PDB file of C-alpha atoms and ligand atoms in Angstrom:
ATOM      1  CA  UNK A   1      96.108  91.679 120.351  1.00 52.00           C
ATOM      2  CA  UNK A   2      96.643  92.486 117.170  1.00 48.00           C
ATOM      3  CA  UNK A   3      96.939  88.996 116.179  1.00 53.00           C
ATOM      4  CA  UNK A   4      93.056  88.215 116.109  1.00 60.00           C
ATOM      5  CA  UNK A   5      92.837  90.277 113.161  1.00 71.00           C
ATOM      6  CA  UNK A   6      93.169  89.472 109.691  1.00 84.00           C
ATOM      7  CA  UNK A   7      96.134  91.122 108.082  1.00 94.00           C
ATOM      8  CA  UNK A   8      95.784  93.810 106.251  1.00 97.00           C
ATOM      9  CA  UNK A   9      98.805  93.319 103.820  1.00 98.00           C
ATOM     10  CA  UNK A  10     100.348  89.938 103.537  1.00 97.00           C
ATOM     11  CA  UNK A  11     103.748  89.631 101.566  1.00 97.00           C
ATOM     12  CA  UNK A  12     104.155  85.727 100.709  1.00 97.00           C
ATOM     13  CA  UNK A  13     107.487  84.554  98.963  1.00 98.00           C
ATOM     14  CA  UNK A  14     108.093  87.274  96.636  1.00 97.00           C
ATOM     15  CA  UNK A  15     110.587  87.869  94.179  1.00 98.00           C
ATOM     16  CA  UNK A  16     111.405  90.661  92.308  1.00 97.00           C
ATOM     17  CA  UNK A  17     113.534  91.017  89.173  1.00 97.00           C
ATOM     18  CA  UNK A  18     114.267  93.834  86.611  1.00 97.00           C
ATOM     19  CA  UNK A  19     114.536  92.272  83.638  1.00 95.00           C
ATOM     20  CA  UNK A  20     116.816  89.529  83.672  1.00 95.00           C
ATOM     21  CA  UNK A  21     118.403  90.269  86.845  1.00 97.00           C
ATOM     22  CA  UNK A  22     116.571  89.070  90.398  1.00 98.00           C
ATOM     23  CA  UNK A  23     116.977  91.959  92.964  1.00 98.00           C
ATOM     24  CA  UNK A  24     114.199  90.897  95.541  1.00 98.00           C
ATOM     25  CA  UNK A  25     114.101  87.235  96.747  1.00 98.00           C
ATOM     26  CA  UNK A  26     111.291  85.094  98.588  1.00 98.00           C
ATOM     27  CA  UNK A  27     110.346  87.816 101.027  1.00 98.00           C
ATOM     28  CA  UNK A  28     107.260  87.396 102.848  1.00 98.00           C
ATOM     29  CA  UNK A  29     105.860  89.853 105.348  1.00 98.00           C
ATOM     30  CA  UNK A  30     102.358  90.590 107.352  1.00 97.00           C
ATOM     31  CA  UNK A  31     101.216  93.821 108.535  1.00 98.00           C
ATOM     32  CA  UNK A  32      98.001  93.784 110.771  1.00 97.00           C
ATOM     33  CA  UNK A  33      95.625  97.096 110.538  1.00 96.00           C
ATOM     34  CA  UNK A  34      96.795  99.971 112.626  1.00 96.00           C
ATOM     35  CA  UNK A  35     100.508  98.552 113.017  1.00 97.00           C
ATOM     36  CA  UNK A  36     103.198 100.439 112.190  1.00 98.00           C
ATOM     37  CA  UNK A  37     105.720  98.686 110.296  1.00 98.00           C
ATOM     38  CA  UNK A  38     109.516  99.346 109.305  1.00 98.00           C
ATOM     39  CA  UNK A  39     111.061  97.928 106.526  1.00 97.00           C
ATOM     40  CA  UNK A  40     114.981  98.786 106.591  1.00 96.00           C
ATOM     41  CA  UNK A  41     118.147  97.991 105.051  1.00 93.00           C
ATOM     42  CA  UNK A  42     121.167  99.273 103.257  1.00 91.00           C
ATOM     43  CA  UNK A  43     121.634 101.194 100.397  1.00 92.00           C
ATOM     44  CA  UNK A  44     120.431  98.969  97.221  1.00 94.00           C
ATOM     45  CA  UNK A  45     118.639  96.372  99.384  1.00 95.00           C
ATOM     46  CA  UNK A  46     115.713  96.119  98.135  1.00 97.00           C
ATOM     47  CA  UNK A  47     113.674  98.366  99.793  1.00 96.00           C
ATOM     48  CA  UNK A  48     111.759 100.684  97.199  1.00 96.00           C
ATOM     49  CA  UNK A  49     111.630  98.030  95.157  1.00 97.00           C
ATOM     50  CA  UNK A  50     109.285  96.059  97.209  1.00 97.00           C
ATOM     51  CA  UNK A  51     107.313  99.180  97.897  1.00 95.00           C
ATOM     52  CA  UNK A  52     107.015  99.904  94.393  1.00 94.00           C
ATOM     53  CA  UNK A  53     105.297  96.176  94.068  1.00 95.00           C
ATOM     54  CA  UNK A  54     103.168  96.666  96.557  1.00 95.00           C
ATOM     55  CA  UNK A  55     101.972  99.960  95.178  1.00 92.00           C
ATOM     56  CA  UNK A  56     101.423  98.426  91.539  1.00 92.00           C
ATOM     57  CA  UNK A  57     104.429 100.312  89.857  1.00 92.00           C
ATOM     58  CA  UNK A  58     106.582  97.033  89.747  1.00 94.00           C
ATOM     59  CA  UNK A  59     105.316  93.709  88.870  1.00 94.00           C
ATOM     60  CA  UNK A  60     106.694  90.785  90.828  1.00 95.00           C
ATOM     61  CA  UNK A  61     107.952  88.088  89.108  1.00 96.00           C
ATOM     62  CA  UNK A  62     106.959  85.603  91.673  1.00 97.00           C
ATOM     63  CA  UNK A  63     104.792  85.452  95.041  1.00 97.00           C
ATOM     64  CA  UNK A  64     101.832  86.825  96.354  1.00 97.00           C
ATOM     65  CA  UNK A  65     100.632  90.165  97.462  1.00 97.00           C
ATOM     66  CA  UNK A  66      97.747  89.968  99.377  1.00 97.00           C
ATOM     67  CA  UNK A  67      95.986  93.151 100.717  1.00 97.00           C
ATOM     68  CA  UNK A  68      92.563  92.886 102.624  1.00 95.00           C
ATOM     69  CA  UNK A  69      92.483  89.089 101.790  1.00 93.00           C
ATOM     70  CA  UNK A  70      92.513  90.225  97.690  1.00 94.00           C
ATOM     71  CA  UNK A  71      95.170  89.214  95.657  1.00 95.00           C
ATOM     72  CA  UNK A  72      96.847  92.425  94.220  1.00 95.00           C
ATOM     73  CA  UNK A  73     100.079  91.540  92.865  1.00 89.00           C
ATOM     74  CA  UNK A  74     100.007  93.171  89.241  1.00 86.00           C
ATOM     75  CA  UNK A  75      97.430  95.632  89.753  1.00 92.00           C
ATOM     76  CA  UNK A  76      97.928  99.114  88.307  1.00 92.00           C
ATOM     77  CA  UNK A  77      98.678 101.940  90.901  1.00 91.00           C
ATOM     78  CA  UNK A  78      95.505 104.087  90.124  1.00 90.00           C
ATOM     79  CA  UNK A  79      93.466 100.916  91.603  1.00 93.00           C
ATOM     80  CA  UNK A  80      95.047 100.551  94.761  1.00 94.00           C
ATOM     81  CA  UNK A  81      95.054 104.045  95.174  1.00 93.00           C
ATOM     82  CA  UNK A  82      91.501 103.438  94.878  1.00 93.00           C
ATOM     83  CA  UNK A  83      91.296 100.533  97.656  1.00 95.00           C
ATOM     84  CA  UNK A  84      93.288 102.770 100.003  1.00 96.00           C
ATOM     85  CA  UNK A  85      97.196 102.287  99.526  1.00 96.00           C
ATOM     86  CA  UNK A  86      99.006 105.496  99.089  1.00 95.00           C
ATOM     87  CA  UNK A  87     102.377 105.868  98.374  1.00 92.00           C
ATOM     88  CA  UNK A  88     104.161 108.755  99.598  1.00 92.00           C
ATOM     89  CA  UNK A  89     107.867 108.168  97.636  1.00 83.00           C
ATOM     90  CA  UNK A  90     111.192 108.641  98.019  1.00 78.00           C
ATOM     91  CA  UNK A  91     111.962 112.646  97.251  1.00 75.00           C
ATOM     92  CA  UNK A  92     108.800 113.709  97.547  1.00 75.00           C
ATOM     93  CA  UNK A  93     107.593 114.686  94.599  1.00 86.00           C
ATOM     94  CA  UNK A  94     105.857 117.643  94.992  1.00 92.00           C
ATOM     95  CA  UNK A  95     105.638 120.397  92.422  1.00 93.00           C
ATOM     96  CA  UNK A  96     107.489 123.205  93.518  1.00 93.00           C
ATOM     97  CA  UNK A  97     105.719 125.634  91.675  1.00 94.00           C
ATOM     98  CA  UNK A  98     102.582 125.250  92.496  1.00 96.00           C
ATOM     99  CA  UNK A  99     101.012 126.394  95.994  1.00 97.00           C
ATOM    100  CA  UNK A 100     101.039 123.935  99.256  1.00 97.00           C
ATOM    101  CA  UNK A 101      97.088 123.726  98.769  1.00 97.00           C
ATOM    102  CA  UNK A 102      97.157 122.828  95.235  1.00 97.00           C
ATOM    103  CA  UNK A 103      99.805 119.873  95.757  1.00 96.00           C
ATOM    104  CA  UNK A 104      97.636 118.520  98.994  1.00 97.00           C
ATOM    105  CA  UNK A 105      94.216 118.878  96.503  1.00 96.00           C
ATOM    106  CA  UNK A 106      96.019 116.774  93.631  1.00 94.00           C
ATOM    107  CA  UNK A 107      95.909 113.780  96.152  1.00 93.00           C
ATOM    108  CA  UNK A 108      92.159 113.953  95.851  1.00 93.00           C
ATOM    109  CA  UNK A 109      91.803 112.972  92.176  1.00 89.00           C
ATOM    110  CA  UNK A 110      89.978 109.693  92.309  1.00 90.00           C
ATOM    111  CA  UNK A 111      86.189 109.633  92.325  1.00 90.00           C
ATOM    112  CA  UNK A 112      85.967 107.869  95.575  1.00 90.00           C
ATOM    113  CA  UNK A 113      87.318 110.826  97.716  1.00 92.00           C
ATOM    114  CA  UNK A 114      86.647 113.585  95.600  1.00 92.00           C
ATOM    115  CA  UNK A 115      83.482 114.835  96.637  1.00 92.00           C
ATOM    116  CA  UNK A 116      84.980 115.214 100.280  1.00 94.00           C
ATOM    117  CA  UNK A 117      88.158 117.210  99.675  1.00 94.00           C
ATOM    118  CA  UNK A 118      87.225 119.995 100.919  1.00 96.00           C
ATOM    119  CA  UNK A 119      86.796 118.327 104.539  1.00 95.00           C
ATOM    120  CA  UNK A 120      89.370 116.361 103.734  1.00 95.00           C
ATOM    121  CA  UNK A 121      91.726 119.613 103.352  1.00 97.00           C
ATOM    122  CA  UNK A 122      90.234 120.814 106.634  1.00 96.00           C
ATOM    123  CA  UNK A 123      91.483 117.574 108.139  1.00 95.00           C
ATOM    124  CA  UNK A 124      95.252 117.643 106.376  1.00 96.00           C
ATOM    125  CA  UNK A 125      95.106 121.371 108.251  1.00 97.00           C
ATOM    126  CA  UNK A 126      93.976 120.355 111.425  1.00 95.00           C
ATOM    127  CA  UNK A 127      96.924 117.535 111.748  1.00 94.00           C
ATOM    128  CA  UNK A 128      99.564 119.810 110.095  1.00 95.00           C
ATOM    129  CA  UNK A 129      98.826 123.315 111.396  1.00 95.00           C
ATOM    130  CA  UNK A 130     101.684 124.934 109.489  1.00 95.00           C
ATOM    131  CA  UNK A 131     100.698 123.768 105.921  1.00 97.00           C
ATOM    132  CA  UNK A 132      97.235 125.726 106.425  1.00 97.00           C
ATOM    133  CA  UNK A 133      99.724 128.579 107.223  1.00 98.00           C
ATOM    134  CA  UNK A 134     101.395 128.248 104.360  1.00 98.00           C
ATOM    135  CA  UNK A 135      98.783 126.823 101.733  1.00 97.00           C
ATOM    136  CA  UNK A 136      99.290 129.982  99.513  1.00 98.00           C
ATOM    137  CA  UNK A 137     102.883 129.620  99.877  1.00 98.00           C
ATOM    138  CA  UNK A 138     104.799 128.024  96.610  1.00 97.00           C
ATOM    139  CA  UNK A 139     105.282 124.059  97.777  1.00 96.00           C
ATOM    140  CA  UNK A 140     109.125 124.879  97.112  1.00 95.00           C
ATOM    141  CA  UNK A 141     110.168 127.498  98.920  1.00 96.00           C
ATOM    142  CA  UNK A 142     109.014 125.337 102.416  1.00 95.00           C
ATOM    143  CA  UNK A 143     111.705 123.541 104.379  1.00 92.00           C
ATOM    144  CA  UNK A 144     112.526 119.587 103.785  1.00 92.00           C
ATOM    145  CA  UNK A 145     110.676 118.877 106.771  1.00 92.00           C
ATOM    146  CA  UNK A 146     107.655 120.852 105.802  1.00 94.00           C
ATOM    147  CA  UNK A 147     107.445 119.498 102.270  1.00 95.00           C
ATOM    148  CA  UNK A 148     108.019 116.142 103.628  1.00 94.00           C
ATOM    149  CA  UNK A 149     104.551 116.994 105.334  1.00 95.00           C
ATOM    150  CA  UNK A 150     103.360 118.267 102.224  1.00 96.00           C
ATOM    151  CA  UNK A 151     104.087 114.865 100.747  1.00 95.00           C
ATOM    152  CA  UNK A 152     102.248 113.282 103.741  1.00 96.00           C
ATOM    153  CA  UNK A 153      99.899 115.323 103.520  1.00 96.00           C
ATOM    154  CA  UNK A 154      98.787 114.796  99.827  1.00 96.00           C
ATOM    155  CA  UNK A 155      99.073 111.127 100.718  1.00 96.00           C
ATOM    156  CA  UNK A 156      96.337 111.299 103.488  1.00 96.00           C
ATOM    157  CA  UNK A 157      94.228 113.245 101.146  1.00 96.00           C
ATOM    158  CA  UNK A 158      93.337 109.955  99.495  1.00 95.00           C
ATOM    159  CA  UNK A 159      91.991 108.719 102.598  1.00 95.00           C
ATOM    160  CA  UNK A 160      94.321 105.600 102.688  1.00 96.00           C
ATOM    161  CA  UNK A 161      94.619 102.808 104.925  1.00 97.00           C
ATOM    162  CA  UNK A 162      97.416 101.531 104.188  1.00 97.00           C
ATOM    163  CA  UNK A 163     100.123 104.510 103.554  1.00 97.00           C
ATOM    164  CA  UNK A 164     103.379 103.882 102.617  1.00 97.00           C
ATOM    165  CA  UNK A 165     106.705 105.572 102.719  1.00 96.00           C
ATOM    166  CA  UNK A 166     109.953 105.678 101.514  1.00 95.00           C
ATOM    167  CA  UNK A 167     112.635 107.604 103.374  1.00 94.00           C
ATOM    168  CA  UNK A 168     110.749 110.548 104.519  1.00 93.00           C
ATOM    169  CA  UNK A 169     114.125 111.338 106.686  1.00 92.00           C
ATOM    170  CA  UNK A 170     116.087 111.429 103.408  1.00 90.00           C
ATOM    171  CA  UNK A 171     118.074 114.580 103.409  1.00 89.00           C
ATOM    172  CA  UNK A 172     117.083 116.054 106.041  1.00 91.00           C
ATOM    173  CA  UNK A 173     118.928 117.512 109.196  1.00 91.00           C
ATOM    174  CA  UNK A 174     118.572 115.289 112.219  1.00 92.00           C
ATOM    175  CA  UNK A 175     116.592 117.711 114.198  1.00 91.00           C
ATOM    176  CA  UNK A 176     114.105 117.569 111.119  1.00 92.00           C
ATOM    177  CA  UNK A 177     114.271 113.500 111.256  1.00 93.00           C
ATOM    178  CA  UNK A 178     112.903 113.472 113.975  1.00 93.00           C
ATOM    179  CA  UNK A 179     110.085 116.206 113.795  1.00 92.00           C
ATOM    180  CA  UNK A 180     109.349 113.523 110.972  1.00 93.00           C
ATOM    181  CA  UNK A 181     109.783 110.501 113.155  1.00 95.00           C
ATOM    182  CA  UNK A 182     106.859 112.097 115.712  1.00 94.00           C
ATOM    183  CA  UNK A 183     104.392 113.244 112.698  1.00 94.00           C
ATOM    184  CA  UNK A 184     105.056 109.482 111.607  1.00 95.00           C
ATOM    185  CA  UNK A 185     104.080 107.945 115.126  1.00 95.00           C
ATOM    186  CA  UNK A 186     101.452 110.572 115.902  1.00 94.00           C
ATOM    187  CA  UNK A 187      99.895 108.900 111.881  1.00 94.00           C
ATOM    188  CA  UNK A 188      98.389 106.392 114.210  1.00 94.00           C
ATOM    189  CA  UNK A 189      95.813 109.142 115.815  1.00 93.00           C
ATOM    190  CA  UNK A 190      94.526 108.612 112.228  1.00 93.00           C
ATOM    191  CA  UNK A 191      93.839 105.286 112.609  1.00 94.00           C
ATOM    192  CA  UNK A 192      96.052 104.468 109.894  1.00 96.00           C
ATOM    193  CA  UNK A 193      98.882 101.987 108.951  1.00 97.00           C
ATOM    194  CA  UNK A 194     102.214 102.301 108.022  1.00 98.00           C
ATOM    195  CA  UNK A 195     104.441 100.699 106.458  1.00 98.00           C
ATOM    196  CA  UNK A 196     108.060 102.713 106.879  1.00 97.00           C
ATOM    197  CA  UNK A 197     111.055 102.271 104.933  1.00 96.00           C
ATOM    198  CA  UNK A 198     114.116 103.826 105.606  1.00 94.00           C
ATOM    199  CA  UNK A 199     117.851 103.626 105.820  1.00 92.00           C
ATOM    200  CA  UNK A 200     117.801 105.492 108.898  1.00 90.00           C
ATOM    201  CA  UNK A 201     117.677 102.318 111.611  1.00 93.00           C
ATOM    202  CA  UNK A 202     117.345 103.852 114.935  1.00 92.00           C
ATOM    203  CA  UNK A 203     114.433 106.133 113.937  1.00 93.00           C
ATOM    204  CA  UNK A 204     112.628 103.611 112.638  1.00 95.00           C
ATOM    205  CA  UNK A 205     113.157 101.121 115.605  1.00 96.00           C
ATOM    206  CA  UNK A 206     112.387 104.101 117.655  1.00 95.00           C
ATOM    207  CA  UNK A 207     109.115 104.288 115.807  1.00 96.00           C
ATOM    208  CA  UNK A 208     107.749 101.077 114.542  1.00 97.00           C
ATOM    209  CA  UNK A 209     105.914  98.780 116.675  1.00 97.00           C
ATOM    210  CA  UNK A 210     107.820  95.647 114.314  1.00 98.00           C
ATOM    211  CA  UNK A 211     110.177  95.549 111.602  1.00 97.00           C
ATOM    212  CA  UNK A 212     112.155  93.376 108.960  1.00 97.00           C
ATOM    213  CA  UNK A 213     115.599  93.903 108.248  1.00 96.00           C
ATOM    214  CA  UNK A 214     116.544  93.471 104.504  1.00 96.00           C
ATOM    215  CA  UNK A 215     120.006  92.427 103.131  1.00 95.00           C
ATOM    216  CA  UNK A 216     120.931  92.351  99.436  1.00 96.00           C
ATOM    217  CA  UNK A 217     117.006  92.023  98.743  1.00 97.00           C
ATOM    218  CA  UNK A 218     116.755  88.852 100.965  1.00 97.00           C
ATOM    219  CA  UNK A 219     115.269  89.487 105.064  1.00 96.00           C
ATOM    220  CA  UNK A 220     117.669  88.418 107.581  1.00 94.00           C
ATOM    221  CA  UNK A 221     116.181  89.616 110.819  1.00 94.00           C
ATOM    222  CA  UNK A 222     112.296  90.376 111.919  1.00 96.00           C
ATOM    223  CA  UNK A 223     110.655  91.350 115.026  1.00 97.00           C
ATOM    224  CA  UNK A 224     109.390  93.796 117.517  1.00 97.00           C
ATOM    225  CA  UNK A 225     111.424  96.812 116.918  1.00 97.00           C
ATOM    226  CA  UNK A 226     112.149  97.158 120.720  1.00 96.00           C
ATOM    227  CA  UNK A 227     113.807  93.752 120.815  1.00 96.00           C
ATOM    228  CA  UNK A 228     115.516  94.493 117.406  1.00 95.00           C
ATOM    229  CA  UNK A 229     116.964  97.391 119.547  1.00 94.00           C
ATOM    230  CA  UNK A 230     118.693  95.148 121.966  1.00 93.00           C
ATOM    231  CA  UNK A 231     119.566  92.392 119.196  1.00 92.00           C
ATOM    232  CA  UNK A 232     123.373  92.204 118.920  1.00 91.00           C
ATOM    233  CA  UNK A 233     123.875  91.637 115.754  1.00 87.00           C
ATOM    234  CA  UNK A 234     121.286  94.626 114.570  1.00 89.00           C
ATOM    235  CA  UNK A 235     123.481  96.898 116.951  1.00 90.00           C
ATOM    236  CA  UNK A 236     126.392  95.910 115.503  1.00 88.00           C
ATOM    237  CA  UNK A 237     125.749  95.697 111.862  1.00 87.00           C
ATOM    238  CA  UNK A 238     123.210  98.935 112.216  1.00 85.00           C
ATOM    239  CA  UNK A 239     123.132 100.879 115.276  1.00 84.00           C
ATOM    240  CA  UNK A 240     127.208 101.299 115.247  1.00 80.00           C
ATOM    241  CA  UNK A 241     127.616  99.937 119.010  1.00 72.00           C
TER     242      UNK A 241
HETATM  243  N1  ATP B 301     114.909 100.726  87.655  1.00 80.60           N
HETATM  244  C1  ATP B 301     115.843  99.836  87.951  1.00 80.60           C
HETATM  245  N2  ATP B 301     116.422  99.083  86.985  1.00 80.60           N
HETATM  246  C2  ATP B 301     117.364  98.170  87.299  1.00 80.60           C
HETATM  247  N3  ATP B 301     117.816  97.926  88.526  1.00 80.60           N
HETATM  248  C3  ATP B 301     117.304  98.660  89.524  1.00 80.60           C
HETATM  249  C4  ATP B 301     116.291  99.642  89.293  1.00 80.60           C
HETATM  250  N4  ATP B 301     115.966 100.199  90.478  1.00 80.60           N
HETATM  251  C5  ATP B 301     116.725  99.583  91.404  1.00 80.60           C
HETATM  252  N5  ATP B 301     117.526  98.653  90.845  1.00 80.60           N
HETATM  253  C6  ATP B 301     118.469  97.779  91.552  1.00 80.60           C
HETATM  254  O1  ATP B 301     117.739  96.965  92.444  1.00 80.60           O
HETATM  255  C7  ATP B 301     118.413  96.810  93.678  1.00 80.60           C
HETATM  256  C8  ATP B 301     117.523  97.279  94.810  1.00 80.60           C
HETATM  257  O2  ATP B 301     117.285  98.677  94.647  1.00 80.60           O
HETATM  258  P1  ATP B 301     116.286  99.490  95.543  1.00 80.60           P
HETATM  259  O3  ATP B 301     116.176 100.843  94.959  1.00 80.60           O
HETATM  260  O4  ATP B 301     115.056  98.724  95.750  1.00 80.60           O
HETATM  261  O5  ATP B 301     117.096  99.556  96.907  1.00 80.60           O
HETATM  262  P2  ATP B 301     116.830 100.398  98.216  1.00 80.60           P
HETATM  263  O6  ATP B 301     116.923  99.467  99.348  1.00 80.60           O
HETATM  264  O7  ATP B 301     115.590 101.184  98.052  1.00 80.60           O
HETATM  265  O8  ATP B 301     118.086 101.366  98.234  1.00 80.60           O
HETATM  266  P3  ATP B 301     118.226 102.895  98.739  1.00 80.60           P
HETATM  267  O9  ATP B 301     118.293 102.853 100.226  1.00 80.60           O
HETATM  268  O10 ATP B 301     119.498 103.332  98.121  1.00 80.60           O
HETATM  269  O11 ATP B 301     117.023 103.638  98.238  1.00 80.60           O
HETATM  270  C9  ATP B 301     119.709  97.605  93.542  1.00 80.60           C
HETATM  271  O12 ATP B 301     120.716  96.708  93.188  1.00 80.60           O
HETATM  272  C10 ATP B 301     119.434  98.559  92.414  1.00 80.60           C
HETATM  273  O13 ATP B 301     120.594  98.860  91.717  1.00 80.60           O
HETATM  274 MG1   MG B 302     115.152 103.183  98.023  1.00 80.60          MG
END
């Protein structure tokens, strides 16, 4: 089905150094609209890095990033921001000190979305009940889990298409993983897609409708994320069965 569309994102042989020394190597990767998409792997793999290129922060040393047909490889993260990637990174990154509603509204700064934040707030609420509850509440004295939503939440306030994450389950308890896990599936009410990165294996091939499966920056295995379940050598290097 999804197939008959264009991709939205299209990773084509990319490499990735910093300075001298060549962490990511020839990866290539498509993501159609409205998939959701894990990207996983060990510790030091590769992961953020190739987030970080695809949200402008890192420039590739080789390859092609395409998103929405457009070559963006190299662009700075304020424009893609502005074409509707958002980021939502590893720790968060939320000011503790100032209010839940203040750190959702800073995720509204670009001229394009702007004028609507105030229905766009309405519409963070209306998905994540307990942040409206809380939007006076200092953004650090919330739970992991709620922050993480916090984090979401300031994400969506951008009105992306393309959001992605980096370990949203990092840290947390594994109740809280996967309260995460079902805000990140229930994402796709919203139309959106996702690309998920994570350490955590068997939420995100619980999750994902496909994923790749990085090794020392290079991808070894790729596929539905159902099949990747049953694939014996993902269950044994992964899963721990
Ligand atoms: N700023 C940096 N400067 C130099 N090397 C870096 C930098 N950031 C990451 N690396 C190296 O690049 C490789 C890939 O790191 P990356 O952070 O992308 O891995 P990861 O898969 O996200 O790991 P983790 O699951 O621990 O977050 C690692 O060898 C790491 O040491
Ligand atoms: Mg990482």
């Amino acid at each position: 089905m999804t197939d008959l569309k264009p991709p939205l994102l299209e990773v084509k042989n990319l490499d990735i150094a910093y300075g001298d020394v060549q962490v990511v190597f020839d990866i290539s990767m498509v993501i159609h609209p409205q998939e959701l998409v894990g990207l996983v792997g060990g510790n030091g793999s590769g992961k953020s890095t190739i987030l970080r290129a695809i949200s402008g922060m890192l420039k590739p040393r080789a390859g092609q990033i395409l998103y929405q047909g457009q070559e963006i490889g190299g662009m700075k993260p304020h424009q893609l921001t502005d074409l509707g990637i958002a980021h939502v990174p590893m720790g968060r990154q939320l000011f503790g000190n100032m209010t839940v509603e203040e750190n959702l509204e800073m995720g509204a700064y670009l001229p394009r979305v702007k004028p609507r934040r105030k229905a766009s707030l309405e519409k963070v609420y209306a998905f994540f009940p307990r942040l409206q509850e809380k939007r006076k509440f200092m953004a650090g004295s919330l739970s992991g889990g709620e922050q993480q939503m916090i984090a979401i939440g300031r994400a969506l306030m951008s009105e992306p298409t393309l959001l992605l994450m980096d370990e949203p389950s990092l840290g947390l308890a594994p109740l809280v993983v996967q309260e995460v896990m079902r805000v990140i599936d229930s994402l796709r009410e919203l139309q959106l897609t996702v690309l998920l990165v994570e350490q955590n294996v068997r939420q995100v091939l619980k999750v994902t409708d496909r994923s790749y499966v990085l090794e020392h920056g290079r991808l070894v295995v790729e596929g539905q994320s159902s099949l990747l379940m049953e694939n014996p050598e993902v269950k044994r290097a992964y899963l721990g069965l």
